[in-house]
Coordinates of C-alpha atoms in Angstrom, one line a residue:
M1 CA -15.3 19.6 -26.2
P2 CA -14.3 17.4 -23.1
R3 CA -11.3 18.5 -21.2
Y4 CA -9.4 15.2 -21.8
A5 CA -9.6 15.8 -25.5
Y6 CA -7.0 18.6 -25.1
L7 CA -4.8 16.5 -22.8
L8 CA -4.6 13.4 -25.1
P9 CA -2.3 14.9 -27.8
L10 CA 0.0 16.3 -25.0
A11 CA 0.2 12.8 -23.4
V12 CA 1.1 11.2 -26.8
L13 CA 3.9 13.8 -27.4
F14 CA 5.2 13.2 -23.9
V15 CA 5.4 9.4 -24.4
L16 CA 7.1 9.9 -27.8
W17 CA 9.5 12.4 -26.4
G18 CA 10.3 10.1 -23.5
S19 CA 10.9 7.2 -25.9
C20 CA 13.3 9.2 -28.1
R21 CA 15.2 10.3 -25.0
K22 CA 15.5 6.8 -23.8
D23 CA 16.9 5.7 -27.2
L24 CA 19.7 8.3 -26.8
E25 CA 20.7 7.3 -23.3
Y26 CA 23.4 4.6 -23.4
A27 CA 25.7 3.5 -20.7
P28 CA 29.3 3.3 -21.9
S29 CA 30.6 -0.2 -22.4
A30 CA 33.1 -1.1 -19.6
G31 CA 35.0 -4.0 -21.1
N32 CA 32.2 -6.5 -20.4
L33 CA 31.3 -7.5 -23.9
E34 CA 31.1 -11.2 -24.7
F35 CA 31.9 -12.8 -28.0
S36 CA 30.8 -15.9 -29.9
K37 CA 34.5 -16.9 -30.3
D38 CA 37.8 -15.4 -29.0
T39 CA 39.6 -16.1 -32.3
V40 CA 38.2 -16.1 -35.8
F41 CA 40.0 -18.5 -38.1
L42 CA 39.4 -17.6 -41.7
D43 CA 40.4 -20.9 -43.3
T44 CA 43.2 -21.3 -45.8
I45 CA 42.9 -19.0 -48.9
F46 CA 45.1 -18.5 -52.0
T47 CA 47.0 -15.3 -52.4
N48 CA 44.9 -12.5 -53.9
I49 CA 41.7 -14.6 -53.8
G50 CA 39.0 -13.4 -51.4
S51 CA 38.0 -15.6 -48.5
S52 CA 34.5 -16.6 -47.5
T53 CA 32.6 -14.4 -45.1
Y54 CA 32.9 -15.3 -41.4
T55 CA 30.7 -14.2 -38.6
L56 CA 31.4 -12.9 -35.1
K57 CA 28.6 -12.2 -32.7
V58 CA 29.1 -9.6 -30.0
Y59 CA 26.8 -9.8 -26.9
N60 CA 25.6 -7.3 -24.4
R61 CA 24.6 -9.5 -21.5
T62 CA 23.7 -6.5 -19.2
R63 CA 20.3 -5.0 -18.7
D64 CA 21.5 -1.6 -19.9
D65 CA 21.6 -0.2 -23.4
I66 CA 25.3 0.4 -24.0
E67 CA 27.5 2.2 -26.6
V68 CA 30.8 0.8 -27.8
P69 CA 33.1 3.9 -28.4
S70 CA 35.0 2.2 -31.1
I71 CA 35.3 -1.1 -33.1
R72 CA 38.4 -1.2 -35.3
L73 CA 41.2 -3.3 -36.8
A74 CA 44.5 -3.2 -34.9
K75 CA 46.4 -2.7 -38.1
G76 CA 44.1 0.2 -39.0
P77 CA 43.1 1.2 -42.6
N78 CA 46.1 -0.8 -44.0
S79 CA 44.7 -4.1 -42.8
D80 CA 43.8 -6.7 -45.4
Y81 CA 40.7 -7.7 -43.4
R82 CA 37.4 -6.2 -44.2
L83 CA 34.5 -5.7 -41.8
N84 CA 30.8 -5.2 -41.9
V85 CA 29.2 -4.1 -38.6
D86 CA 25.4 -4.5 -38.6
G87 CA 25.2 -3.8 -42.3
V88 CA 27.8 -1.1 -42.6
A89 CA 31.1 -1.8 -44.3
G90 CA 34.4 -0.3 -43.1
K91 CA 37.5 -0.8 -41.0
E92 CA 36.7 1.5 -38.1
F93 CA 33.4 2.3 -36.4
R94 CA 32.5 4.8 -33.7
N95 CA 29.8 4.8 -31.0
I96 CA 28.1 1.5 -31.9
P97 CA 24.9 0.9 -29.8
I98 CA 24.0 -2.5 -28.5
F99 CA 20.6 -2.7 -26.7
A100 CA 20.2 -4.5 -23.3
E101 CA 20.5 -8.3 -23.6
D102 CA 21.0 -8.0 -27.3
S103 CA 23.8 -8.5 -29.8
L104 CA 25.3 -7.3 -33.1
F105 CA 26.8 -9.2 -36.0
I106 CA 30.2 -8.5 -37.5
L107 CA 31.1 -10.0 -40.9
I108 CA 34.7 -10.5 -41.7
E109 CA 36.6 -11.2 -45.0
T110 CA 40.1 -10.9 -46.2
T111 CA 42.2 -10.9 -49.3
H112 CA 46.0 -10.9 -48.9
D113 CA 49.0 -10.8 -51.3
I114 CA 51.5 -13.3 -50.1
T115 CA 54.3 -12.0 -52.4
T116 CA 55.0 -9.3 -49.8
S117 CA 56.2 -12.0 -47.4
A118 CA 58.3 -14.0 -49.9
Q119 CA 57.0 -17.3 -48.6
N120 CA 54.9 -20.1 -50.1
S121 CA 52.5 -20.0 -47.1
F122 CA 52.0 -17.3 -44.5
L123 CA 49.9 -16.8 -41.4
Y124 CA 48.3 -13.5 -41.7
T125 CA 46.9 -12.1 -38.5
D126 CA 45.2 -9.0 -37.1
A127 CA 42.8 -8.3 -34.2
L128 CA 39.4 -6.7 -33.8
Q129 CA 39.6 -4.1 -31.0
F130 CA 36.6 -3.0 -29.0
D131 CA 37.0 0.2 -27.0
S132 CA 40.5 1.2 -25.7
G133 CA 42.6 1.7 -22.5
D134 CA 41.5 -0.3 -19.5
D135 CA 38.3 -1.3 -21.3
L136 CA 40.0 -2.7 -24.4
Q137 CA 38.8 -6.1 -25.5
Q138 CA 40.2 -8.0 -28.5
V139 CA 39.3 -10.9 -30.8
Q140 CA 42.1 -12.4 -32.9
L141 CA 41.8 -12.8 -36.6
V142 CA 43.9 -15.6 -38.2
T143 CA 44.2 -16.7 -41.9
L144 CA 46.6 -19.1 -43.6
V145 CA 47.5 -17.7 -47.0
R146 CA 49.1 -19.9 -49.7
D147 CA 51.0 -18.9 -52.7
A148 CA 49.9 -20.5 -56.0
I149 CA 50.5 -20.5 -59.7
F150 CA 47.4 -19.1 -61.4
L151 CA 46.6 -20.2 -65.0
Y152 CA 43.8 -18.4 -66.8
P153 CA 42.5 -17.3 -70.2
R154 CA 43.5 -13.8 -71.5
T155 CA 41.0 -11.0 -71.7
L156 CA 40.7 -9.9 -75.3
A157 CA 40.5 -6.4 -76.7
D158 CA 36.7 -6.5 -76.8
G159 CA 36.6 -7.4 -73.1
E160 CA 35.7 -11.1 -73.7
K161 CA 37.6 -14.0 -72.4
E162 CA 39.8 -16.2 -74.6
T163 CA 38.0 -19.4 -75.8
I164 CA 39.1 -22.7 -77.2
P165 CA 37.2 -25.2 -79.5
I166 CA 36.4 -28.5 -77.8
D167 CA 33.9 -30.2 -80.1
I168 CA 31.7 -29.9 -83.2
D169 CA 27.9 -29.9 -83.0
H170 CA 25.6 -31.9 -85.3
E171 CA 25.5 -29.0 -87.7
G172 CA 29.3 -28.8 -88.0
N173 CA 29.7 -25.7 -85.8
E174 CA 32.5 -25.4 -83.3
I175 CA 31.6 -25.7 -79.6
R176 CA 33.9 -23.4 -77.7
V177 CA 34.5 -22.8 -74.0
E178 CA 36.4 -20.2 -72.0
G179 CA 39.9 -21.5 -71.9
F180 CA 43.5 -21.2 -73.2
Y181 CA 46.4 -23.3 -74.5
L182 CA 49.2 -24.1 -72.2
D183 CA 52.6 -22.8 -73.5
D184 CA 55.8 -24.9 -73.3
S185 CA 56.8 -23.3 -70.0
Q186 CA 53.5 -24.5 -68.4
L187 CA 53.6 -28.1 -69.4
D188 CA 55.4 -29.5 -66.3
F189 CA 53.4 -29.2 -63.0
T190 CA 55.5 -29.6 -59.9
N191 CA 54.8 -29.8 -56.1
E192 CA 56.6 -26.5 -55.3
K193 CA 53.3 -24.6 -55.3
P194 CA 49.7 -25.5 -56.0
Y195 CA 48.1 -24.6 -59.3
V196 CA 44.8 -22.8 -59.7
I197 CA 43.1 -23.1 -63.1
Y198 CA 40.4 -20.7 -64.4
G199 CA 38.6 -21.9 -67.6
Y200 CA 39.9 -24.9 -69.5
A201 CA 43.7 -25.4 -69.7
A202 CA 44.3 -27.1 -73.0
V203 CA 47.3 -29.3 -73.9
P204 CA 48.2 -28.3 -77.5
Q205 CA 48.5 -30.9 -80.3
D206 CA 51.7 -33.0 -80.1
K207 CA 52.5 -31.8 -76.6
T208 CA 52.4 -33.6 -73.2
L209 CA 51.3 -32.2 -69.9
S210 CA 53.3 -33.9 -67.1
I211 CA 52.2 -33.6 -63.5
Q212 CA 54.8 -34.6 -60.9
P213 CA 54.3 -36.5 -57.6
G214 CA 52.8 -34.4 -54.8
S215 CA 51.3 -31.8 -57.2
R216 CA 48.1 -30.1 -56.1
V217 CA 45.8 -28.7 -58.8
H218 CA 42.7 -26.6 -58.0
F219 CA 40.0 -25.8 -60.4
H220 CA 37.6 -22.8 -60.4
K221 CA 34.0 -23.2 -61.2
D222 CA 33.4 -24.5 -64.8
S223 CA 37.1 -25.2 -65.3
G224 CA 39.2 -28.2 -66.2
I225 CA 41.9 -29.7 -68.4
F226 CA 41.4 -30.4 -72.1
V227 CA 43.8 -32.7 -73.9
S228 CA 43.9 -32.1 -77.7
E229 CA 44.3 -34.5 -80.6
N230 CA 47.8 -36.1 -80.6
A231 CA 48.5 -34.6 -77.1
S232 CA 49.0 -36.5 -73.9
L233 CA 48.4 -36.2 -70.2
K234 CA 50.9 -37.9 -67.8
I235 CA 50.0 -37.8 -64.1
N236 CA 53.0 -39.3 -62.3
G237 CA 51.8 -39.6 -58.8
A238 CA 53.5 -42.1 -56.5
L239 CA 52.7 -44.2 -53.4
S240 CA 52.7 -42.0 -50.2
S241 CA 54.1 -43.1 -46.9
D242 CA 51.5 -41.1 -44.9
E243 CA 47.9 -42.0 -45.8
D244 CA 46.7 -38.7 -44.3
L245 CA 49.2 -36.3 -45.9
M246 CA 49.3 -38.2 -49.2
E247 CA 52.6 -36.4 -49.9
N248 CA 53.2 -38.1 -53.3
E249 CA 49.6 -38.3 -54.5
V250 CA 48.5 -35.9 -57.2
I251 CA 45.2 -34.2 -56.1
F252 CA 42.6 -32.5 -58.3
E253 CA 39.9 -30.6 -56.5
G254 CA 38.1 -27.2 -56.4
D255 CA 39.6 -23.9 -55.4
R256 CA 37.6 -23.4 -52.3
L257 CA 39.8 -24.5 -49.4
E258 CA 37.3 -24.0 -46.5
P259 CA 36.4 -27.3 -44.7
E260 CA 32.7 -26.9 -45.6
F261 CA 33.7 -27.3 -49.3
D262 CA 35.7 -30.5 -48.8
D263 CA 32.9 -32.8 -50.0
I264 CA 30.7 -30.5 -52.1
P265 CA 30.2 -32.1 -55.6
G266 CA 30.2 -30.2 -58.9
Q267 CA 32.7 -27.5 -57.9
W268 CA 34.5 -27.7 -61.2
G269 CA 34.2 -29.2 -64.7
T270 CA 36.1 -32.2 -66.0
I271 CA 39.4 -33.6 -67.3
W272 CA 38.6 -34.2 -70.9
L273 CA 40.8 -36.6 -72.9
S274 CA 39.5 -35.8 -76.4
D275 CA 39.1 -38.0 -79.4
G276 CA 42.6 -38.4 -80.8
S277 CA 44.6 -37.8 -77.6
V278 CA 47.1 -40.5 -77.1
D279 CA 49.0 -42.5 -74.5
N280 CA 47.4 -40.8 -71.5
V281 CA 48.7 -42.3 -68.3
I282 CA 47.4 -41.5 -64.8
E283 CA 48.9 -43.0 -61.6
H284 CA 48.1 -42.2 -58.0
L285 CA 45.6 -39.5 -58.6
T286 CA 42.8 -38.4 -56.2
L287 CA 40.2 -36.5 -58.1
K288 CA 37.1 -35.2 -56.3
N289 CA 34.1 -32.8 -56.4
A290 CA 34.1 -32.4 -60.2
T291 CA 31.0 -32.4 -62.4
I292 CA 32.4 -35.3 -64.5
G293 CA 35.7 -36.6 -63.2
L294 CA 37.3 -38.0 -66.3
F295 CA 35.7 -37.9 -69.8
V296 CA 37.6 -40.1 -72.3
E297 CA 36.7 -40.5 -75.9
G298 CA 38.2 -42.0 -79.0
H299 CA 39.9 -45.3 -79.8
N300 CA 42.9 -45.8 -82.1
G301 CA 44.0 -49.3 -81.3
S302 CA 46.1 -48.6 -78.2
P303 CA 44.8 -47.6 -74.8
T304 CA 43.6 -44.0 -74.8
L305 CA 44.0 -44.1 -71.0
T306 CA 45.8 -46.2 -68.5
L307 CA 44.5 -45.5 -65.0
K308 CA 46.2 -47.0 -62.0
N309 CA 46.1 -46.7 -58.2
S310 CA 43.7 -43.8 -58.4
Q311 CA 40.5 -42.6 -56.7
L312 CA 37.7 -40.6 -58.4
Y313 CA 34.7 -39.7 -56.3
N314 CA 32.0 -37.2 -55.4
S315 CA 31.4 -36.1 -59.0
A316 CA 28.0 -34.4 -59.5
S317 CA 27.3 -36.7 -62.5
I318 CA 29.9 -39.3 -63.5
N319 CA 33.3 -40.2 -62.1
L320 CA 34.7 -41.9 -65.2
W321 CA 33.0 -41.7 -68.6
G322 CA 34.5 -43.6 -71.4
K323 CA 32.9 -43.1 -74.8
T324 CA 33.9 -45.4 -77.7
T325 CA 37.4 -45.5 -76.2
S326 CA 40.0 -47.8 -74.7
I327 CA 40.8 -47.8 -71.0
I328 CA 43.0 -50.1 -68.9
G329 CA 42.2 -49.7 -65.1
E330 CA 44.1 -51.2 -62.3
N331 CA 43.5 -50.6 -58.5
C332 CA 40.9 -48.0 -59.4
V333 CA 38.4 -46.7 -56.8
L334 CA 35.4 -45.1 -58.5
G335 CA 33.2 -43.9 -55.6
N336 CA 30.1 -42.0 -55.0
S337 CA 28.6 -39.8 -57.7
G338 CA 25.3 -38.2 -58.6
H339 CA 24.5 -40.5 -61.5
I340 CA 27.0 -43.2 -62.5
S341 CA 30.4 -44.2 -61.0
L342 CA 31.7 -45.8 -64.2
Y343 CA 30.0 -45.3 -67.6
L344 CA 31.4 -47.2 -70.6
N345 CA 29.3 -45.7 -73.4
N346 CA 28.8 -46.5 -77.1
G347 CA 31.2 -49.4 -77.3
G348 CA 35.0 -49.5 -76.9
D349 CA 37.6 -51.7 -75.3
Y350 CA 38.0 -51.9 -71.5
I351 CA 39.8 -54.0 -68.9
F352 CA 39.5 -53.3 -65.2
T353 CA 41.5 -55.4 -62.7
H354 CA 41.2 -55.2 -58.9
S355 CA 39.0 -52.2 -59.0
T356 CA 36.3 -51.0 -56.5
I357 CA 33.3 -49.3 -58.2
A358 CA 30.8 -48.4 -55.5
N359 CA 28.2 -45.7 -55.3
Y360 CA 26.7 -44.7 -52.0
W361 CA 25.5 -41.3 -53.1
Q362 CA 23.9 -39.3 -50.2
N363 CA 23.1 -36.0 -51.8
G364 CA 19.7 -36.7 -53.3
F365 CA 18.1 -39.2 -55.8
R366 CA 20.4 -41.2 -58.0
S367 CA 19.0 -42.8 -61.2
G368 CA 22.1 -44.5 -62.5
S369 CA 23.9 -47.7 -61.4
A370 CA 27.5 -48.0 -60.2
V371 CA 28.5 -49.5 -63.5
E372 CA 26.7 -49.0 -66.9
L373 CA 27.7 -50.5 -70.2
D374 CA 26.2 -50.0 -73.6
N375 CA 27.0 -50.1 -77.3
Y376 CA 25.0 -47.1 -78.6
A377 CA 24.3 -43.5 -77.7
I378 CA 21.6 -41.0 -78.5
G379 CA 22.9 -37.8 -79.9
Q380 CA 21.5 -34.6 -81.4
S381 CA 21.4 -36.3 -84.8
G382 CA 19.8 -39.5 -83.5
E383 CA 21.2 -42.9 -82.4
V384 CA 24.9 -43.8 -83.1
A385 CA 26.3 -47.2 -82.3
A386 CA 29.7 -48.9 -82.0
D387 CA 31.0 -52.3 -81.0
L388 CA 31.7 -53.1 -77.4
E389 CA 34.8 -55.1 -78.3
R390 CA 35.6 -56.0 -74.8
A391 CA 34.6 -55.1 -71.3
Q392 CA 36.4 -57.2 -68.7
F393 CA 36.2 -56.9 -65.0
L394 CA 38.6 -59.1 -63.1
N395 CA 38.5 -59.3 -59.3
C396 CA 36.4 -56.2 -59.0
I397 CA 33.7 -55.0 -56.6
I398 CA 30.5 -53.5 -58.0
D399 CA 28.3 -52.2 -55.2
G400 CA 26.2 -49.4 -54.0
N401 CA 23.1 -48.3 -52.0
T402 CA 20.5 -49.2 -54.7
N403 CA 19.3 -52.7 -55.6
I404 CA 20.7 -52.7 -59.2
E405 CA 24.3 -51.6 -59.5
L406 CA 25.1 -53.1 -62.8
A407 CA 23.3 -52.0 -66.0
L408 CA 23.9 -53.7 -69.4
R409 CA 22.3 -52.3 -72.6
S410 CA 22.8 -53.7 -76.1
N411 CA 21.2 -52.6 -79.3
G412 CA 21.2 -56.3 -80.4
S413 CA 23.1 -55.6 -83.6
N414 CA 26.6 -54.4 -82.6
T415 CA 29.1 -56.5 -80.7
F416 CA 28.4 -56.5 -77.0
D417 CA 31.3 -58.5 -75.4
Y418 CA 31.5 -58.4 -71.6
Y419 CA 33.0 -60.6 -68.9
F420 CA 33.0 -60.5 -65.1
S421 CA 35.4 -62.9 -63.3
H422 CA 35.5 -63.3 -59.5
C423 CA 33.6 -60.1 -59.0
L424 CA 31.4 -59.1 -56.0
I425 CA 28.3 -57.6 -57.5
K426 CA 25.2 -56.0 -56.1
F427 CA 22.2 -57.0 -58.2
K428 CA 19.0 -57.6 -56.3
D429 CA 16.3 -58.1 -58.8
S430 CA 13.5 -58.4 -56.2
N431 CA 10.7 -57.9 -58.7
G432 CA 12.1 -60.1 -61.4
N433 CA 12.3 -57.3 -63.9
F434 CA 15.5 -58.8 -65.5
S435 CA 14.8 -62.5 -65.1
E436 CA 14.1 -62.9 -68.8
N437 CA 17.0 -60.7 -69.9
P438 CA 19.8 -63.0 -71.1
L439 CA 22.4 -60.2 -70.5
Y440 CA 21.9 -60.9 -66.7
D441 CA 22.3 -64.7 -66.8
F442 CA 24.7 -65.0 -64.0
Q443 CA 25.0 -68.7 -64.6
D444 CA 26.4 -68.1 -68.1
S445 CA 30.1 -68.7 -67.5
S446 CA 31.0 -67.0 -70.8
H447 CA 30.0 -63.7 -69.2
F448 CA 30.1 -64.4 -65.4
E449 CA 32.8 -66.6 -63.9
Q450 CA 32.3 -67.3 -60.2
P451 CA 30.3 -64.1 -59.4
I452 CA 29.5 -63.3 -55.7
L453 CA 26.1 -61.7 -55.7
N454 CA 24.6 -59.4 -53.0
E455 CA 27.0 -60.2 -50.2
D456 CA 28.5 -57.9 -47.6
T457 CA 31.4 -55.8 -48.8
D458 CA 32.2 -54.6 -45.2
F459 CA 33.5 -51.2 -46.4
W460 CA 35.1 -49.0 -43.8
N461 CA 32.9 -46.0 -44.5
A462 CA 31.2 -46.0 -47.9
K463 CA 29.3 -42.8 -47.3
K464 CA 32.6 -41.0 -46.9
N465 CA 34.2 -42.7 -49.9
D466 CA 36.4 -44.9 -47.7
F467 CA 36.2 -48.2 -49.6
R468 CA 38.8 -50.2 -47.7
I469 CA 37.3 -53.5 -46.8
G470 CA 37.2 -55.1 -43.3
E471 CA 37.8 -58.7 -42.3
A472 CA 34.1 -59.5 -42.6
S473 CA 34.0 -58.7 -46.4
F474 CA 33.0 -61.4 -48.8
G475 CA 35.7 -60.1 -51.0
K476 CA 38.3 -61.4 -48.6
A477 CA 40.5 -64.2 -50.1
N478 CA 38.0 -64.7 -52.9
A479 CA 39.9 -63.1 -55.8
A480 CA 41.5 -65.2 -58.5
E481 CA 45.2 -65.5 -58.0
E482 CA 46.0 -65.4 -61.7
Y483 CA 44.5 -61.9 -62.0
A484 CA 46.1 -60.8 -58.7
L485 CA 49.5 -61.5 -60.3
L486 CA 48.6 -58.8 -62.9
A487 CA 48.4 -56.3 -60.1
P488 CA 50.5 -57.8 -57.3
F489 CA 50.1 -54.8 -54.9
D490 CA 46.9 -53.1 -53.8
I491 CA 46.3 -49.4 -54.1
L492 CA 48.1 -48.8 -50.7
G493 CA 51.1 -50.9 -51.8
I494 CA 50.2 -54.0 -49.8
D495 CA 51.2 -57.3 -51.4
R496 CA 48.1 -59.3 -52.4
T497 CA 49.7 -62.3 -54.1
A498 CA 49.5 -64.8 -51.2
S499 CA 45.7 -64.5 -50.5
P500 CA 44.2 -61.9 -52.8
D501 CA 41.0 -60.0 -51.9
I502 CA 38.5 -58.7 -54.5
G503 CA 38.7 -55.0 -55.2
A504 CA 41.3 -52.3 -54.9
Y505 CA 42.2 -53.0 -51.3
Q506 CA 43.4 -55.9 -49.2
N507 CA 41.3 -56.2 -46.1
T508 CA 42.5 -54.5 -42.9
P509 CA 40.9 -54.4 -39.5
K510 CA 38.7 -51.3 -39.0
D511 CA 40.0 -48.5 -36.8

């Protein structure tokens, strides 16, 4: 056997031994770590609700493998922050290696009980400490914690969550969802603390849920409000003096407070005004990021819903869905949604004055129009139909980023009564698909009075649901004064009677 055959295994062992030795030889860190940020802000959270996970990257810029003697939280084991260092969870770590010109990841979360501070909001802080003594380096951790009123279904003896009935299927069986009935002490929402709702909070029969100016209501995934038969919802928002703070506006949104969730659609369920609910009145509401913003059904001769000075936008499906119901809308802004901004379905009675209904959805394909009207519906048991007794749009904008933003569908047998007066409408039938359809005869004054078709709305920022109009808008000074007198102030409280503009806003110069 050649001599080198005996030496080869020894050489391999020597290399492997040398490699292992090198892995164990670390220079001590000497306070020269670098960080992706010097302060980690874990955005606002609710008390006792966990935050999102935030990342800190720690760099070793040197050409030596180093070892960090310790990584720990300044408040020690009692800290409400939680760490994960390179895949290992804990609050203190010893002898952490970082290879030359490499880095490690630290994941950070927190959950804090604000009741220990006796405040409605509290800035909870700590620090990540690397090494000690003269080599100590720190990264600050900061979280704003807000107190809240939490409303949620009970857990039953069998471990299941409490449920409520919301409908009947075509076979007569109850449809139930996770939810609970509000008791009398829970029927007056104030602005003292935000509310966080899990499941569906139901307003019992013959009761009224009142929501006061400045109230903030947050909904968990698949949650909402259900208004029962003979019950009512009164949202009593008011005009705010600060457009940014919106201090008197009532705001409905999801329960994730991090900025990246600010415009994510479909974070929660819906506000459901059920068949038989009565005298629902909503003023100065901003509702965003739902699956269906408002679902309104049932018609008993008086308006089921009066909606004024309110904005509904960024719903995953529909912002406002009225089904065989009665709605009066004034100064409404029904913005971007994944399907339809305003759906008046299976007949009913509707009047919208000085409203802006515009859909510039940016989160994927949208098949629906901004406004859709019909007098029938397809259900599990087949087609059902009801008269569209009245659908009036007075001084309204109907617009969006598709060619056809108004859809009219009649079954030809039930009443289909619609009327658009002094409205700015997007309807570009480039291929002539609707040229023979009498529903879209814009010269028919019994249905369309002085329509303005396919002209520039000059919205401030439609993609961001800012539907204020600029001075170049064709809606400027083109509204009918007689209808402006029905809503003499726009959604921001600006007098419109002298020279009214079409839509919910009087024109203002763009910032």
